Short mmCIF file of N, CA and C in Angstrom, two decimals:
data_model
loop_
_atom_site.label_atom_id
_atom_site.label_comp_id
_atom_site.label_asym_id
_atom_site.label_seq_id
_atom_site.Cartn_x
_atom_site.Cartn_y
_atom_site.Cartn_z
N UNK S 139 275.88 -57.30 103.16
CA UNK S 139 277.59 -56.83 103.52
C UNK S 139 278.08 -58.24 104.67
N UNK S 140 279.46 -57.99 104.27
CA UNK S 140 280.48 -58.92 105.08
C UNK S 140 281.35 -58.04 106.09
N UNK S 141 281.81 -59.04 106.86
CA UNK S 141 282.37 -58.84 107.63
C UNK S 141 283.53 -59.90 107.86
N UNK S 142 284.66 -59.27 108.32
CA UNK S 142 286.40 -59.71 108.45
C UNK S 142 286.24 -59.48 109.90
N UNK S 143 287.36 -60.60 110.36
CA UNK S 143 288.19 -60.99 111.22
C UNK S 143 289.20 -59.93 111.05
N UNK S 144 289.89 -59.60 112.64
CA UNK S 144 291.16 -58.84 112.03
C UNK S 144 292.39 -60.59 112.12
N UNK S 145 292.38 -61.46 112.06
CA UNK S 145 293.28 -62.39 112.02
C UNK S 145 293.53 -62.29 109.99
N UNK S 146 292.08 -63.00 109.74
CA UNK S 146 291.73 -62.81 107.80
C UNK S 146 291.98 -61.52 107.44
N UNK S 147 292.26 -60.60 108.17
CA UNK S 147 292.23 -59.29 107.48
C UNK S 147 293.69 -59.18 107.66
N UNK S 148 294.72 -59.84 108.35
CA UNK S 148 296.54 -59.22 108.17
C UNK S 148 296.65 -60.20 107.38
N UNK S 149 295.91 -60.97 106.64
CA UNK S 149 296.24 -61.77 105.67
C UNK S 149 296.27 -61.98 104.51
N UNK S 150 295.71 -60.85 104.44
CA UNK S 150 295.47 -59.84 102.97
C UNK S 150 296.81 -59.76 102.13
N UNK S 151 296.95 -59.37 101.08
CA UNK S 151 297.70 -59.13 100.64
C UNK S 151 297.31 -57.02 100.75
N UNK S 152 298.39 -56.18 100.57
CA UNK S 152 297.53 -54.76 100.16
C UNK S 152 296.20 -54.25 100.98
N UNK S 153 295.51 -54.99 101.79
CA UNK S 153 293.78 -54.47 101.91
C UNK S 153 294.12 -52.79 101.84
N UNK S 154 292.67 -52.71 101.31
CA UNK S 154 292.05 -51.16 101.65
C UNK S 154 291.35 -50.82 102.83
N UNK S 155 292.89 -49.85 103.48
CA UNK S 155 291.82 -50.23 105.40
C UNK S 155 291.72 -48.88 105.03
N UNK S 156 290.74 -48.26 105.78
CA UNK S 156 290.10 -47.46 106.68
C UNK S 156 289.39 -46.63 107.92
N UNK S 157 290.00 -46.28 108.01
CA UNK S 157 289.86 -46.20 110.13
C UNK S 157 289.06 -44.64 109.95
N UNK S 158 288.06 -44.87 110.63
CA UNK S 158 286.70 -43.90 110.39
C UNK S 158 286.83 -43.21 111.25
N UNK S 159 287.92 -43.76 112.98
CA UNK S 159 287.89 -42.92 113.76
C UNK S 159 288.22 -41.65 113.51
N UNK S 160 287.65 -40.90 114.65
CA UNK S 160 288.78 -39.31 114.80
C UNK S 160 289.73 -39.33 114.50
N UNK S 161 290.23 -38.04 114.00
CA UNK S 161 292.05 -37.50 114.05
C UNK S 161 292.25 -38.16 114.97
N UNK S 162 291.82 -37.71 116.32
CA UNK S 162 292.95 -38.04 117.13
C UNK S 162 293.07 -39.01 117.50
N UNK S 163 291.73 -40.21 117.81
CA UNK S 163 292.55 -41.29 118.04
C UNK S 163 293.07 -42.23 117.76
N UNK S 164 292.97 -41.87 116.09
CA UNK S 164 294.08 -42.15 115.12
C UNK S 164 295.35 -41.90 115.03
N UNK S 165 295.23 -40.46 115.29
CA UNK S 165 297.00 -40.17 115.50
C UNK S 165 297.72 -40.89 116.86
N UNK S 166 297.02 -42.01 118.13
CA UNK S 166 296.99 -42.49 118.81
C UNK S 166 297.67 -43.89 118.43
N UNK S 167 297.07 -44.94 117.29
CA UNK S 167 297.44 -46.18 116.83
C UNK S 167 296.59 -45.90 115.78
N UNK S 168 296.43 -47.08 114.39
CA UNK S 168 296.57 -47.29 114.19
C UNK S 168 297.13 -48.85 113.20
N UNK S 169 296.49 -49.22 112.52
CA UNK S 169 297.21 -50.20 111.25
C UNK S 169 298.08 -50.00 110.41
N UNK S 170 299.13 -50.42 110.12
CA UNK S 170 299.44 -50.02 109.16
C UNK S 170 299.54 -50.01 107.83
N UNK S 171 299.65 -48.53 107.03
CA UNK S 171 299.15 -48.94 106.00
C UNK S 171 297.19 -48.30 106.00
N UNK S 172 297.14 -47.98 107.00
CA UNK S 172 295.72 -48.33 106.53
C UNK S 172 295.30 -45.94 106.59
N UNK S 173 294.43 -45.72 106.33
CA UNK S 173 294.12 -43.79 106.00
C UNK S 173 292.96 -43.80 106.91
N UNK S 174 293.18 -42.61 107.07
CA UNK S 174 292.11 -42.02 108.54
C UNK S 174 290.63 -41.62 107.81
N UNK S 175 289.82 -41.52 107.12
CA UNK S 175 288.89 -40.78 106.82
C UNK S 175 287.94 -40.89 108.30
N UNK S 176 288.14 -39.60 108.69
CA UNK S 176 286.46 -39.62 109.68
C UNK S 176 284.88 -39.79 109.16
N UNK S 177 284.30 -40.98 110.03
CA UNK S 177 283.41 -41.42 109.62
C UNK S 177 282.07 -40.55 108.50
N UNK S 178 281.59 -39.12 109.34
CA UNK S 178 281.21 -38.39 108.40
C UNK S 178 281.25 -38.00 107.68
N UNK S 179 283.11 -37.50 107.22
CA UNK S 179 283.33 -36.73 106.03
C UNK S 179 283.64 -38.33 105.25
N UNK S 180 283.47 -39.38 105.50
CA UNK S 180 283.57 -40.75 104.93
C UNK S 180 281.81 -40.79 103.92
N UNK S 181 281.08 -40.89 105.18
CA UNK S 181 279.71 -41.20 104.41
C UNK S 181 278.91 -39.99 103.31
N UNK S 182 278.89 -38.49 103.97
CA UNK S 182 278.65 -37.98 102.73
C UNK S 182 279.44 -37.30 101.95
N UNK S 183 280.65 -37.73 101.95
CA UNK S 183 281.65 -37.42 100.68
C UNK S 183 282.48 -38.34 100.52
N UNK S 184 281.67 -39.99 99.76
CA UNK S 184 282.60 -41.40 99.76
C UNK S 184 282.98 -41.08 98.53
N UNK S 185 283.00 -40.56 97.77
CA UNK S 185 283.25 -40.75 96.29
C UNK S 185 285.07 -40.15 96.23
N UNK S 186 284.68 -39.11 96.77
CA UNK S 186 286.41 -38.32 97.35
C UNK S 186 287.57 -40.04 98.04
N UNK S 187 286.88 -40.04 98.96
CA UNK S 187 287.40 -41.43 98.87
C UNK S 187 287.99 -43.18 98.45
N UNK S 188 286.81 -42.82 97.93
CA UNK S 188 287.12 -44.03 97.30
C UNK S 188 286.23 -45.09 95.89
N UNK S 189 286.17 -45.44 95.53
CA UNK S 189 285.58 -45.83 94.20
C UNK S 189 284.85 -47.15 94.37
N UNK S 190 283.66 -47.73 93.16
CA UNK S 190 283.59 -48.98 93.21
C UNK S 190 283.48 -50.32 93.00
N UNK S 191 284.95 -49.53 92.28
CA UNK S 191 286.48 -50.64 91.62
C UNK S 191 286.47 -50.98 92.19
N UNK S 192 286.67 -51.13 93.38
CA UNK S 192 287.75 -51.69 94.88
C UNK S 192 286.51 -52.07 96.04
N UNK S 193 287.61 -52.78 97.09
CA UNK S 193 287.05 -53.16 98.39
C UNK S 193 287.84 -53.14 98.69
N UNK S 194 286.53 -51.62 100.52
CA UNK S 194 287.73 -51.26 101.03
C UNK S 194 287.26 -51.63 103.06
N UNK S 195 287.78 -51.81 103.58
CA UNK S 195 287.77 -52.22 104.82
C UNK S 195 288.12 -51.29 106.25
N UNK S 196 286.04 -51.06 106.68
CA UNK S 196 286.04 -50.08 107.72
C UNK S 196 286.10 -50.52 108.85
N UNK S 197 287.13 -49.93 109.85
CA UNK S 197 287.02 -50.36 110.94
C UNK S 197 287.03 -48.78 111.72
N UNK S 198 286.79 -48.95 113.24
CA UNK S 198 286.11 -47.78 114.33
C UNK S 198 287.18 -48.43 115.60
N UNK S 199 286.72 -48.17 116.64
CA UNK S 199 287.14 -48.89 118.00
C UNK S 199 286.97 -50.27 117.87
N UNK S 200 285.59 -50.45 117.77
CA UNK S 200 284.55 -51.29 118.59
C UNK S 200 284.56 -52.24 117.46
N UNK S 201 284.12 -51.29 115.87
CA UNK S 201 283.19 -52.08 115.32
C UNK S 201 281.83 -52.28 115.01
N UNK S 202 281.02 -51.22 116.22
CA UNK S 202 279.56 -50.96 115.94
C UNK S 202 279.64 -49.93 114.79
N UNK S 203 280.47 -48.90 115.71
CA UNK S 203 280.00 -47.90 113.88
C UNK S 203 280.77 -47.35 112.69
N UNK S 204 281.57 -48.63 112.69
CA UNK S 204 282.82 -48.73 110.78
C UNK S 204 280.86 -50.01 110.06
N UNK S 205 280.38 -50.81 110.95
CA UNK S 205 279.37 -51.09 111.24
C UNK S 205 277.92 -50.71 110.14
N UNK S 206 278.16 -49.93 110.88
CA UNK S 206 276.69 -49.22 110.29
C UNK S 206 276.95 -48.05 109.32
N UNK S 207 278.80 -47.89 109.19
CA UNK S 207 278.98 -47.07 107.98
C UNK S 207 279.10 -48.02 107.31
N UNK S 208 279.55 -49.39 107.01
CA UNK S 208 279.44 -49.94 106.37
C UNK S 208 277.90 -50.76 105.16
N UNK S 209 276.64 -50.05 106.16
CA UNK S 209 275.70 -50.06 105.28
C UNK S 209 274.94 -49.47 104.78
N UNK S 210 275.28 -47.86 105.40
CA UNK S 210 275.32 -47.08 104.40
C UNK S 210 275.81 -47.35 103.16
N UNK S 211 276.97 -47.07 103.15
CA UNK S 211 277.72 -47.10 102.31
C UNK S 211 277.47 -48.10 101.43
N UNK S 212 277.55 -49.43 101.59
CA UNK S 212 277.15 -49.94 100.87
C UNK S 212 275.91 -49.75 100.23
N UNK S 213 275.39 -49.57 100.29
CA UNK S 213 273.66 -48.88 100.50
C UNK S 213 274.18 -48.17 98.83
N UNK S 214 274.88 -47.38 98.88
CA UNK S 214 275.49 -46.07 97.38
C UNK S 214 276.17 -47.01 96.75
N UNK S 215 276.24 -48.65 97.21
CA UNK S 215 276.90 -49.91 95.71
C UNK S 215 278.64 -49.45 96.14
N UNK S 216 278.86 -49.17 97.55
CA UNK S 216 280.09 -49.59 97.34
C UNK S 216 280.73 -50.78 97.97
N UNK S 217 281.73 -50.85 97.85
CA UNK S 217 282.17 -52.66 97.97
C UNK S 217 282.77 -52.50 99.13
N UNK S 218 281.84 -52.58 101.01
CA UNK S 218 283.29 -52.24 102.12
C UNK S 218 282.72 -53.41 102.84
N UNK S 219 283.50 -53.27 103.56
CA UNK S 219 283.96 -54.45 104.95
C UNK S 219 284.35 -53.74 105.83
N UNK S 220 283.30 -54.57 106.72
CA UNK S 220 283.48 -54.03 108.64
C UNK S 220 284.38 -55.74 108.94
N UNK S 221 285.27 -54.59 109.69
CA UNK S 221 286.01 -55.48 110.19
C UNK S 221 285.59 -55.51 111.71
N UNK S 222 285.14 -56.66 112.12
CA UNK S 222 284.79 -57.46 113.86
C UNK S 222 285.70 -56.68 114.51
N UNK S 223 285.31 -56.26 115.59
CA UNK S 223 286.09 -55.26 116.76
C UNK S 223 287.26 -54.56 116.45
N UNK S 224 286.88 -53.97 115.74
CA UNK S 224 288.27 -52.85 115.77
C UNK S 224 289.36 -52.84 115.50
N UNK S 225 289.16 -51.36 115.95
CA UNK S 225 291.16 -52.00 116.89
C UNK S 225 291.64 -51.71 117.91
N UNK S 226 290.05 -51.76 118.66
CA UNK S 226 290.52 -52.90 119.55
C UNK S 226 291.50 -54.55 119.26
N UNK S 227 290.91 -54.65 118.32
CA UNK S 227 290.29 -56.35 118.26
C UNK S 227 292.19 -56.42 117.54
N UNK S 228 293.14 -55.15 116.62
CA UNK S 228 293.94 -55.23 116.41
C UNK S 228 295.01 -54.99 117.50
N UNK S 229 294.30 -54.30 118.62
CA UNK S 229 295.42 -54.43 119.40
C UNK S 229 295.31 -56.13 120.29
N UNK S 230 294.53 -56.33 120.50
CA UNK S 230 294.84 -58.01 121.49
C UNK S 230 295.51 -58.74 119.55
N UNK S 231 295.42 -58.37 118.64
CA UNK S 231 296.03 -59.43 118.13
C UNK S 231 297.43 -59.22 117.82
N UNK S 232 298.38 -57.19 118.19
CA UNK S 232 299.37 -57.51 118.64
C UNK S 232 299.65 -57.47 119.20
N UNK S 233 298.56 -58.06 120.69
CA UNK S 233 299.59 -59.08 121.87
C UNK S 233 299.94 -60.69 121.89
N UNK S 234 299.02 -60.54 120.57
CA UNK S 234 299.49 -62.10 120.24
C UNK S 234 300.52 -62.84 119.51
N UNK S 235 301.00 -61.40 118.92
CA UNK S 235 301.63 -62.18 117.26
C UNK S 235 303.05 -61.18 117.41
#
C-alpha cells in the first residue's frame, strides 16, 4: 500500500479522491472534486464505487481510518493510496496557500 502527502496529491491532475468520512463531516468541508463514500459503504461494496483499473486516493480526518481502509481494499486488488494526515492535512495546506 502506498501513501501520499497532501502537497503531492494537490499537484496531481484530476485525482480520484474518495473521502471516507461520514456524510455530516463531509458536508462541513471537503477537498474540491472528492466524492463521499463512508468507510463501511466502501469496504462492503467497493465494486459499486471503484474499479480495479484506476488509482484512488482515500482520506479520512487524520489518515488512520483511510490507512486501514486502503489495506482492506488493497487485499481485494484495488489500487488505493492513503492520504497522510487526511482532511486535517488539507486544512493546514489551505492555510499555507
